[in-house]
XYZ file of C-alpha atoms in Angstrom:
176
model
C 12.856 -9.790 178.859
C 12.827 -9.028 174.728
C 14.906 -8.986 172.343
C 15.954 -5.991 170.002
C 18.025 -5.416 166.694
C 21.914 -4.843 168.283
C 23.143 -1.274 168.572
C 26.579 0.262 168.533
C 27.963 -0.750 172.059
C 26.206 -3.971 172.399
C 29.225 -5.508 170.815
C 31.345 -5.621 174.224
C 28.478 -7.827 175.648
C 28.525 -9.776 172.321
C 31.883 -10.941 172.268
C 32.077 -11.787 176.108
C 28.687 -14.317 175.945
C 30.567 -15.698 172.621
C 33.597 -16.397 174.320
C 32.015 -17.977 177.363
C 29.632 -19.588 175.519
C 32.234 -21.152 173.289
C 34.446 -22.133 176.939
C 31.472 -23.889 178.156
C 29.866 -25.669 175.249
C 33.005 -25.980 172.908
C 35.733 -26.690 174.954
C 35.919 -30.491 174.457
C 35.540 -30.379 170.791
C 37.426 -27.461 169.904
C 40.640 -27.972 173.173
C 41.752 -24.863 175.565
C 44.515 -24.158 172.995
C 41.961 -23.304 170.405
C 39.814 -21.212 172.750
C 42.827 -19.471 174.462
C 43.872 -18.474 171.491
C 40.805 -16.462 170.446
C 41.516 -12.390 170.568
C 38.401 -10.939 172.196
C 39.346 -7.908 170.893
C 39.168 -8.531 167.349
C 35.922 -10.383 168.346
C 34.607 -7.352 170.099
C 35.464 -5.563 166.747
C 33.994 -7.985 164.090
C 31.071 -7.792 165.926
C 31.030 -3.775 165.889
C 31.219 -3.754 162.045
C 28.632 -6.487 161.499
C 26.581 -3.680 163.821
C 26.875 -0.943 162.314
C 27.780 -1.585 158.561
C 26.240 -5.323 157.899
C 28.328 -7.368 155.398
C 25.192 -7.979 153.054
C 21.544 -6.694 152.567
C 19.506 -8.926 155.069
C 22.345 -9.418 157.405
C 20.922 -8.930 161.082
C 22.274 -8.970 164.837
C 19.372 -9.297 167.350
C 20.252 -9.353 171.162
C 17.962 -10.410 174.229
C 17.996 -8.530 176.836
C 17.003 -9.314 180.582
C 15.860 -5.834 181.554
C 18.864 -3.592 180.224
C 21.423 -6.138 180.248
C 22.254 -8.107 177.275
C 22.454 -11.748 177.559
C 22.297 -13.431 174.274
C 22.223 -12.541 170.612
C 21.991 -14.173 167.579
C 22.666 -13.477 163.826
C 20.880 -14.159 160.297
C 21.699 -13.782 156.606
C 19.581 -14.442 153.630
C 20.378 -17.423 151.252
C 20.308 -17.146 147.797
C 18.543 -20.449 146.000
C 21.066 -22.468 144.424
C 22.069 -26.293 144.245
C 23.697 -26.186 147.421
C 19.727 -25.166 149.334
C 17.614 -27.572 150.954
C 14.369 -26.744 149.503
C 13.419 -25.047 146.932
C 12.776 -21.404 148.065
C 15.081 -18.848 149.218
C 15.421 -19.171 152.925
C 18.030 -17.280 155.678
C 20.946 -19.170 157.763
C 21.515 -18.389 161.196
C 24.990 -17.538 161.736
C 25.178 -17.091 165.119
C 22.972 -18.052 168.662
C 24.321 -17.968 171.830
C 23.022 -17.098 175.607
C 25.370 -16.439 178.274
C 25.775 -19.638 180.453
C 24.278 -18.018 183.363
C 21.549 -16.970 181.576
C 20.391 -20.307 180.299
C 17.131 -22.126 180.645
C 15.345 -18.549 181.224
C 14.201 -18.802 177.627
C 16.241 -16.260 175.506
C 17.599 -18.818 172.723
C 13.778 -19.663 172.296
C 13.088 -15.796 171.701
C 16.337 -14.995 170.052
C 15.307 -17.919 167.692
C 11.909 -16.899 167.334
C 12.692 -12.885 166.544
C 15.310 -14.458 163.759
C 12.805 -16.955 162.054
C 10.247 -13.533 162.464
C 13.170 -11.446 160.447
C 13.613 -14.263 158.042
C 10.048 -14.928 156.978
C 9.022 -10.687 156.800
C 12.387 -10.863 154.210
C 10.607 -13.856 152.081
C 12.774 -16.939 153.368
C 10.792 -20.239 152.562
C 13.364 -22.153 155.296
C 16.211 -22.127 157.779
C 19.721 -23.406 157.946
C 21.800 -24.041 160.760
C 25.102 -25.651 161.723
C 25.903 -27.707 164.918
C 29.069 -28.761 165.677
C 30.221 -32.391 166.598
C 29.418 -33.032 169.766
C 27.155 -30.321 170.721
C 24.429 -32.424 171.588
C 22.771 -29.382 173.112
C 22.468 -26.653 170.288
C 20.879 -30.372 168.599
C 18.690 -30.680 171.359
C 17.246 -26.993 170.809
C 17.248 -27.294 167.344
C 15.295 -30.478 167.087
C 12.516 -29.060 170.031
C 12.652 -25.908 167.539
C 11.580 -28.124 164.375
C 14.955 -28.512 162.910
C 16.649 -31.385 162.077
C 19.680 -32.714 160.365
C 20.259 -32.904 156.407
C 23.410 -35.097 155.898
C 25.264 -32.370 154.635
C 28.443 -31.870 156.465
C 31.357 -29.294 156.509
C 35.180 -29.716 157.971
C 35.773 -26.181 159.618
C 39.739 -24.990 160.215
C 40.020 -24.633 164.194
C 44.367 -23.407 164.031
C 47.216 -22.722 162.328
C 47.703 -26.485 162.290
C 46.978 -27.935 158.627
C 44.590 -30.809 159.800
C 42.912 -29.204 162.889
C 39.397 -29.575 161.919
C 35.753 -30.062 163.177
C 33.049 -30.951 161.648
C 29.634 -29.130 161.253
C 25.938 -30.664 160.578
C 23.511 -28.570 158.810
C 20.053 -28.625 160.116
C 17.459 -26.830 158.534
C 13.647 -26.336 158.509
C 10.720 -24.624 156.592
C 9.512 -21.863 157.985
């Protein structure tokens, strides 16, 4: 088991553990309609560019790996200090952590989240952000064992064409 920086052809694997990670821990807050309606293609694609031509300086996709197959992967930016930052140092945000739902409990969000913080400090970040969605009582639970905890500050997030389809997020965030 490890985890590595993703590589051109990873991305397939990406966007399928999204996808079902999203069906199994979103599906309540975000409805089937929502979900359905997510083009694994385009997924499959914005997840091939954020490979191989990053959308910032920073920007990283690490996956973990259970021998040669990938079964998780996460994804961190740096933050810029501004009034909007929990503390007062620059820090990193992690975008994106998810682990295939068969391949939970073996430990890979705990590395995945480890090998980001890793990237984060050797780039200088002073803390961690992260966002949970209502209702996701689990990504809380990780977070929280992980040394994060909630902020108060709170986003409303589109979820369809709908004007008024919305979910809230929670920042969480830690020093590193």
């Amino acid at each position: 088991m490890s985890v590595r920086p993703a590589v051109p052809g990873d991305e397939t694997a990406i966007a399928r553990i999204q996808l079902a990670a999203w069906r199994a821990g979103h599906a309540e807050v975000l409805g089937a309609d929502v979900l359905d309606g997510l083009d694994p293609t385009e997924i499959r694609s914005r997840w091939a560019a954020a490979i191989t031509t990053p959308p910032g300086a920073g920007y990283r996709v690490l996956v973990a790996c259970d021998r040669a197959d990938v079964v998780g992967f996460t994804a961190v930016r740096p933050l810029l200090v501004d009034e909007r930052t929990p503390l007062a140092s620059s820090g990193g945000e992690l975008l994106a952590l998810e682990v295939a739902p068969d391949a939970r409990r073996g430990g890979h969000g705990s590395r995945l989240l480890t090998a980001a913080v890793d990237t984060l400090r050797a780039d200088g970040a002073g803390y961690l952000v992260a966002w949970v969605l209502d209702g996701d009582s689990a990504r809380a639970e990780f977070l929280r064992s992980a040394g994060l905890g909630p902020d108060d500050v709170t986003r409303e997030l589109a979820t369809g064409p709908t004007p008024g389809q919305t979910v809230a997020e929670h920042r969480w965030a830690a020093e590193l």
